[in-house]
Coordinates of C-alpha atoms in Angstrom, one line a residue:
X1 CA 30.2 -30.8 2.3
X2 CA 28.3 -29.1 -0.6
X3 CA 25.1 -29.7 1.3
X4 CA 26.5 -28.2 4.4
X5 CA 27.8 -25.1 2.3
X6 CA 24.3 -24.8 0.7
X7 CA 22.7 -24.7 4.1
X8 CA 25.1 -22.1 5.4
X9 CA 24.5 -19.9 2.3
X10 CA 20.6 -20.3 2.8
X11 CA 21.0 -19.2 6.4
X12 CA 23.1 -16.2 5.6
X13 CA 20.7 -15.2 2.9
X14 CA 17.8 -15.6 5.4
X15 CA 19.6 -13.5 8.0
X16 CA 20.4 -10.8 5.4
X17 CA 16.8 -10.7 4.4
X18 CA 15.5 -10.3 7.8
X19 CA 18.1 -7.7 8.8
X20 CA 17.3 -5.7 5.5
X21 CA 13.5 -5.8 6.4
X22 CA 13.9 -4.8 10.1
X23 CA 16.4 -2.1 9.4
X24 CA 14.2 -0.5 6.6
X25 CA 11.0 -0.9 8.4
X26 CA 12.1 0.4 11.7
X27 CA 13.7 3.3 9.9
X28 CA 10.7 4.2 7.9
X29 CA 8.5 4.2 11.2
X30 CA 11.0 6.6 12.8
X31 CA 11.1 8.8 9.8
X32 CA 7.3 8.9 9.4
X33 CA 6.7 9.7 13.2
X34 CA 9.1 12.6 12.8
X35 CA 7.5 13.7 9.7
X36 CA 4.0 13.7 11.1
X37 CA 4.8 14.8 14.6
X38 CA 7.4 17.6 13.9
X39 CA 6.2 18.8 10.6
X40 CA 2.4 17.9 10.6
X41 CA 2.5 15.9 7.4
X42 CA -0.5 13.6 8.4
X43 CA -1.4 12.5 4.7
X44 CA -0.6 8.8 5.3
X45 CA -2.4 7.4 2.1
X46 CA -1.0 9.9 -0.1
X47 CA 2.5 9.5 1.2
X48 CA 2.2 5.7 0.7
X49 CA 1.3 6.3 -2.9
X50 CA 4.5 8.3 -3.1
X51 CA 6.4 5.4 -1.7
X52 CA 5.2 3.1 -4.5
X53 CA 5.9 5.8 -7.0
X54 CA 9.5 5.9 -6.0
X55 CA 9.6 2.1 -5.9
X56 CA 8.1 2.2 -9.5
X57 CA 11.0 4.4 -10.6
X58 CA 13.5 2.0 -9.1
X59 CA 12.0 -0.9 -10.9
X60 CA 12.0 1.0 -14.2
X61 CA 15.7 2.0 -13.7
X62 CA 16.6 -1.8 -12.9
X63 CA 14.6 -2.9 -16.1
X64 CA 16.6 -0.4 -18.1
X65 CA 19.8 -1.8 -16.8
X66 CA 18.7 -5.3 -17.4
X67 CA 18.4 -6.6 -13.8
X68 CA 14.6 -7.2 -14.2
X69 CA 13.6 -9.7 -17.1
X70 CA 10.3 -9.6 -18.8
X71 CA 7.9 -11.7 -16.9
X72 CA 4.3 -12.5 -17.2
X73 CA 1.4 -11.8 -14.3
X74 CA -2.2 -12.0 -15.6
X75 CA -4.3 -8.9 -15.1
X76 CA -6.9 -10.5 -12.9
X77 CA -4.1 -11.8 -10.5
X78 CA -2.5 -8.2 -10.5
X79 CA -5.9 -6.4 -9.9
X80 CA -6.7 -8.7 -7.2
X81 CA -3.3 -8.2 -5.4
X82 CA -3.7 -4.4 -5.8
X83 CA -7.2 -4.5 -4.3
X84 CA -6.1 -6.5 -1.3
X85 CA -3.0 -4.2 -0.8
X86 CA -5.0 -1.0 -1.1
X87 CA -7.7 -2.1 1.3
X88 CA -4.9 -3.0 3.6
X89 CA -3.4 0.4 3.6
X90 CA -6.6 2.4 3.7
X91 CA -8.1 0.0 6.3
X92 CA -5.3 0.2 8.6
X93 CA -5.4 4.1 8.5
X94 CA -9.2 3.9 9.1
X95 CA -8.9 1.6 11.9
X96 CA -6.5 3.6 13.7
X97 CA -8.6 6.6 13.5
X98 CA -11.9 4.9 14.5
X99 CA -10.5 2.6 17.3
X100 CA -8.7 2.9 20.4
X101 CA -4.8 2.3 20.3
X102 CA -5.3 -1.0 22.3
X103 CA -8.1 -2.4 19.9
X104 CA -5.8 -1.4 16.9
X105 CA -3.0 -3.3 18.3
X106 CA -5.3 -6.4 19.1
X107 CA -6.3 -6.2 15.6
X108 CA -2.7 -6.3 14.1
X109 CA -2.0 -9.3 16.4
X110 CA -5.0 -11.1 14.9
X111 CA -3.2 -11.0 11.4
X112 CA -1.1 -13.9 12.6
X113 CA -4.1 -16.4 13.2
X114 CA -5.8 -15.2 10.0
X115 CA -2.6 -15.8 8.0
X116 CA -2.4 -19.3 9.5
X117 CA -5.9 -20.0 8.5
X118 CA -5.3 -19.0 5.1
X119 CA -2.3 -21.4 4.9
X120 CA -4.3 -24.1 6.4
X121 CA -7.3 -23.8 4.0
X122 CA -5.6 -22.6 0.8
X123 CA -2.2 -24.5 1.1
X124 CA -3.2 -27.4 3.2
X125 CA -0.4 -26.5 5.7
X126 CA -0.4 -28.1 9.1
X127 CA 1.6 -26.9 12.3
X128 CA 3.0 -29.0 15.0
X129 CA 1.9 -28.4 18.6
X130 CA 5.2 -26.6 19.4
X131 CA 4.8 -24.2 16.4
X132 CA 1.2 -23.4 17.5
X133 CA 2.3 -22.7 21.0
X134 CA 5.2 -20.7 20.0
X135 CA 3.0 -18.4 18.0
X136 CA 0.7 -18.1 21.0
X137 CA 3.7 -17.0 23.2
X138 CA 4.8 -14.4 20.7
X139 CA 1.1 -12.9 20.6
X140 CA 1.0 -13.0 24.4
X141 CA 4.3 -11.3 24.6
X142 CA 3.5 -8.5 22.0
X143 CA 0.0 -7.9 23.7
X144 CA 1.7 -7.3 27.0
X145 CA 3.8 -4.7 25.4
X146 CA 1.5 -2.9 23.3
X147 CA -2.2 -3.4 24.4
X148 CA -3.3 -0.8 26.9
X149 CA -6.9 0.8 26.6
X150 CA -9.3 -1.4 24.7
X151 CA -12.4 0.0 23.4
X152 CA -14.5 -1.0 20.3
X153 CA -17.4 0.4 18.3
X154 CA -19.3 -1.1 15.3
X155 CA -17.6 1.0 12.4
X156 CA -14.2 0.6 14.1
X157 CA -14.6 -3.2 14.4
X158 CA -15.7 -3.4 10.5
X159 CA -12.7 -1.2 9.6
X160 CA -10.3 -3.3 11.6
X161 CA -11.9 -6.6 10.1
X162 CA -11.3 -5.3 6.6
X163 CA -7.9 -4.2 7.3
X164 CA -6.7 -7.5 9.0
X165 CA -8.2 -9.7 6.2
X166 CA -6.8 -7.7 3.3
X167 CA -3.5 -7.3 4.8
X168 CA -3.3 -11.2 5.5
X169 CA -4.6 -11.9 1.9
X170 CA -2.1 -9.4 0.3
X171 CA 0.9 -11.2 2.3
X172 CA -0.4 -14.5 1.3
X173 CA -0.5 -13.4 -2.4
X174 CA 3.0 -12.2 -2.4
X175 CA 4.2 -15.8 -1.6
X176 CA 1.5 -17.5 -3.9
X177 CA 2.3 -15.2 -6.9
X178 CA 5.9 -15.7 -6.7
X179 CA 5.6 -19.4 -6.4
X180 CA 3.0 -19.9 -9.0
X181 CA 4.4 -17.6 -11.8
X182 CA 8.1 -18.2 -10.8
X183 CA 8.6 -14.4 -10.1
X184 CA 11.4 -12.9 -8.2
X185 CA 10.8 -10.1 -5.6
X186 CA 11.9 -7.4 -8.3
X187 CA 9.8 -9.0 -10.9
X188 CA 6.6 -8.9 -8.6
X189 CA 7.3 -5.3 -7.5
X190 CA 7.7 -4.4 -11.1
X191 CA 4.1 -5.6 -11.7
X192 CA 2.5 -4.3 -8.7
X193 CA 4.3 -1.0 -7.7
X194 CA 3.0 1.1 -10.8
X195 CA -0.6 0.2 -10.2
X196 CA -0.4 0.7 -6.5
X197 CA 1.1 4.1 -6.9
X198 CA -1.4 5.2 -9.5
X199 CA -4.3 4.0 -7.6
X200 CA -3.2 5.6 -4.2
X201 CA -2.1 9.0 -5.6
X202 CA -5.5 9.2 -7.2
X203 CA -7.4 8.2 -4.0
X204 CA -5.0 9.3 -1.3
X205 CA -5.6 13.1 -1.2
X206 CA -9.4 12.4 -0.9
X207 CA -8.9 9.7 1.8
X208 CA -6.6 11.8 3.7
X209 CA -8.9 14.8 3.7
X210 CA -11.6 12.5 4.9
X211 CA -9.4 11.3 7.7
X212 CA -7.7 14.5 8.7
X213 CA -9.9 17.3 7.3
X214 CA -6.7 18.6 5.8
X215 CA -5.8 19.3 2.2
X216 CA -2.5 18.3 1.0
X217 CA -2.3 21.1 -1.6
X218 CA -2.6 23.6 1.4
X219 CA 0.1 22.0 3.4
X220 CA 2.9 24.5 4.2
X221 CA 5.7 22.8 2.5
X222 CA 9.4 23.8 3.7
X223 CA 12.7 22.4 2.8
X224 CA 13.0 20.2 5.9
X225 CA 9.7 18.6 5.5
X226 CA 10.3 17.9 1.8
X227 CA 13.6 16.3 2.7
X228 CA 11.8 14.0 5.2
X229 CA 9.3 13.1 2.5
X230 CA 12.0 12.2 0.1
X231 CA 14.0 10.2 2.9
X232 CA 10.7 8.4 3.7
X233 CA 10.2 7.4 0.0
X234 CA 13.9 6.2 -0.3
X235 CA 13.5 4.0 2.7
X236 CA 10.2 2.8 1.5
X237 CA 11.9 1.2 -1.6
X238 CA 13.9 -1.0 0.7
X239 CA 10.8 -1.7 2.9
X240 CA 8.6 -2.9 -0.1
X241 CA 11.5 -4.9 -1.6
X242 CA 12.6 -6.6 1.6
X243 CA 8.8 -7.5 2.4
X244 CA 8.6 -9.3 -1.0
X245 CA 12.0 -11.0 -0.4
X246 CA 11.1 -12.2 3.1
X247 CA 7.7 -13.5 2.3
X248 CA 9.1 -15.2 -0.9
X249 CA 11.9 -16.9 1.0
X250 CA 9.6 -17.8 3.9
X251 CA 5.8 -17.5 4.2
X252 CA 3.3 -14.8 5.3
X253 CA 3.0 -16.5 8.8
X254 CA 6.8 -16.6 9.5
X255 CA 7.0 -13.0 8.2
X256 CA 4.2 -11.8 10.8
X257 CA 5.7 -13.9 13.7
X258 CA 9.3 -12.9 13.4
X259 CA 8.3 -9.6 12.1
X260 CA 7.1 -8.6 15.6
X261 CA 10.8 -8.1 16.3
X262 CA 10.4 -4.8 14.8
X263 CA 7.8 -3.8 17.2
X264 CA 10.3 -4.7 20.1
X265 CA 12.9 -2.6 18.4
X266 CA 10.6 0.4 18.0
X267 CA 9.6 0.2 21.5
X268 CA 13.3 0.2 22.6
X269 CA 14.3 2.9 20.2
X270 CA 11.4 5.0 21.5
X271 CA 12.7 4.6 25.1
X272 CA 16.2 5.6 23.9
X273 CA 15.1 8.7 22.0
X274 CA 12.1 9.9 23.6
X275 CA 12.6 9.0 27.3
X276 CA 11.7 6.1 29.6
X277 CA 8.2 7.3 30.7
X278 CA 6.7 4.2 28.9
X279 CA 9.4 1.7 30.1
X280 CA 8.1 -0.4 33.0
X281 CA 8.1 -4.0 34.4
X282 CA 5.1 -5.4 32.2
X283 CA 6.5 -3.7 29.0
X284 CA 10.0 -5.3 29.6
X285 CA 8.3 -8.7 30.5
X286 CA 6.4 -8.5 27.3
X287 CA 9.4 -7.9 25.2
X288 CA 11.2 -10.9 27.0
X289 CA 8.1 -13.2 26.4
X290 CA 7.9 -12.1 22.7
X291 CA 11.5 -12.7 22.0
X292 CA 11.4 -16.1 23.7
X293 CA 8.4 -17.0 21.5
X294 CA 10.1 -15.9 18.4
X295 CA 13.3 -18.1 19.2
X296 CA 11.0 -20.9 20.0
X297 CA 9.1 -20.5 16.6
X298 CA 12.2 -20.4 14.6
X299 CA 13.3 -23.7 16.2
X300 CA 10.0 -25.4 16.2
X301 CA 9.0 -24.6 12.6
X302 CA 12.4 -25.6 11.2
X303 CA 11.9 -29.2 12.6
X304 CA 10.5 -31.9 10.4
X305 CA 6.8 -31.8 10.7
X306 CA 7.0 -28.4 12.5
X307 CA 5.2 -26.8 9.5
X308 CA 4.5 -28.7 6.4
X309 CA 2.3 -28.7 3.3
X310 CA 0.3 -31.8 3.2
X311 CA 0.0 -33.2 -0.6
X312 CA -3.5 -33.2 -1.8
X313 CA -5.2 -33.2 -5.2
X314 CA -3.5 -31.0 -7.8
X315 CA -4.7 -27.6 -8.1
X316 CA -4.3 -25.1 -10.8
X317 CA -1.3 -23.5 -9.3
X318 CA 0.4 -26.9 -8.2
X319 CA 2.1 -27.5 -11.4
X320 CA 4.5 -24.8 -10.5
X321 CA 5.8 -26.0 -7.2
X322 CA 4.3 -28.4 -4.6
X323 CA 6.8 -29.6 -1.9
X324 CA 6.5 -33.1 -0.8
X325 CA 4.5 -33.9 2.4
X326 CA 7.6 -34.0 4.7
X327 CA 9.2 -30.7 3.2
X328 CA 9.5 -27.8 5.5
X329 CA 8.0 -24.5 4.0
X330 CA 10.7 -22.3 5.5
X331 CA 13.5 -24.1 4.1
X332 CA 15.3 -24.3 0.7

């Protein structure tokens, strides 16, 4: 009975984590779209810096209350993580500017196979046939929904390549650092958010000027736009935290696969709020295929052998946690 109760508690925690991430992620996309479309605030890199500054204030407040205990994360690991994370943010912005929307979406989809490659090479993870096929089904469904015009150029390809690999490495490192140094989600945010905020706020205005040819200091601020920026920052605290919680509980691959539910919800909400011009048969079909793939992935990866780490020679980080060869990575 205790085991059954523990499993039920684990499922409830997993569901709460996913819902937290979906709600905050979809919410921040909608708020940022409104901020940029309605108020012309196109300073995406600087806005991300403000997001991490707000997250830093939250972690400092929680430390003051005693909810975040003192923990250790070596500077080389911290700097490596921040480098991957900032290259991910800047790379995505540059990729969107230099590539067609279709190729940008393809690049985002390629994060899943790249994350799988990292887990196979770095963590000795093996996937069952059903798990692999379910991932391909998700990719196919999301591609049907989102990929339209596809054109590519050399500099756009380089930007997309950097964005995809840095994002995959950043998400891998979230799980890796929590496991290796026994860090909770709040602990890891407390280490990384201040450095990310500082670096992005220093680089952001120059990067945004390069991308948009607009200066943030000459933006015509108004009460409404400032309120939207503040709302975006508040929601971002939840988005940043929920990402760390989800990747810590699961893995980067599971986060990417099931995270495409957010793409589906954004499309649906776009149809509800902005009209049905983009709602057609192939988009509905893509949503249906993607959702089937997510359900299949959840079932396939949770079975014994669906996704497992094969025991190998101990590495430097294996003295912290190394599940046995028949353990499932997405289980407690």
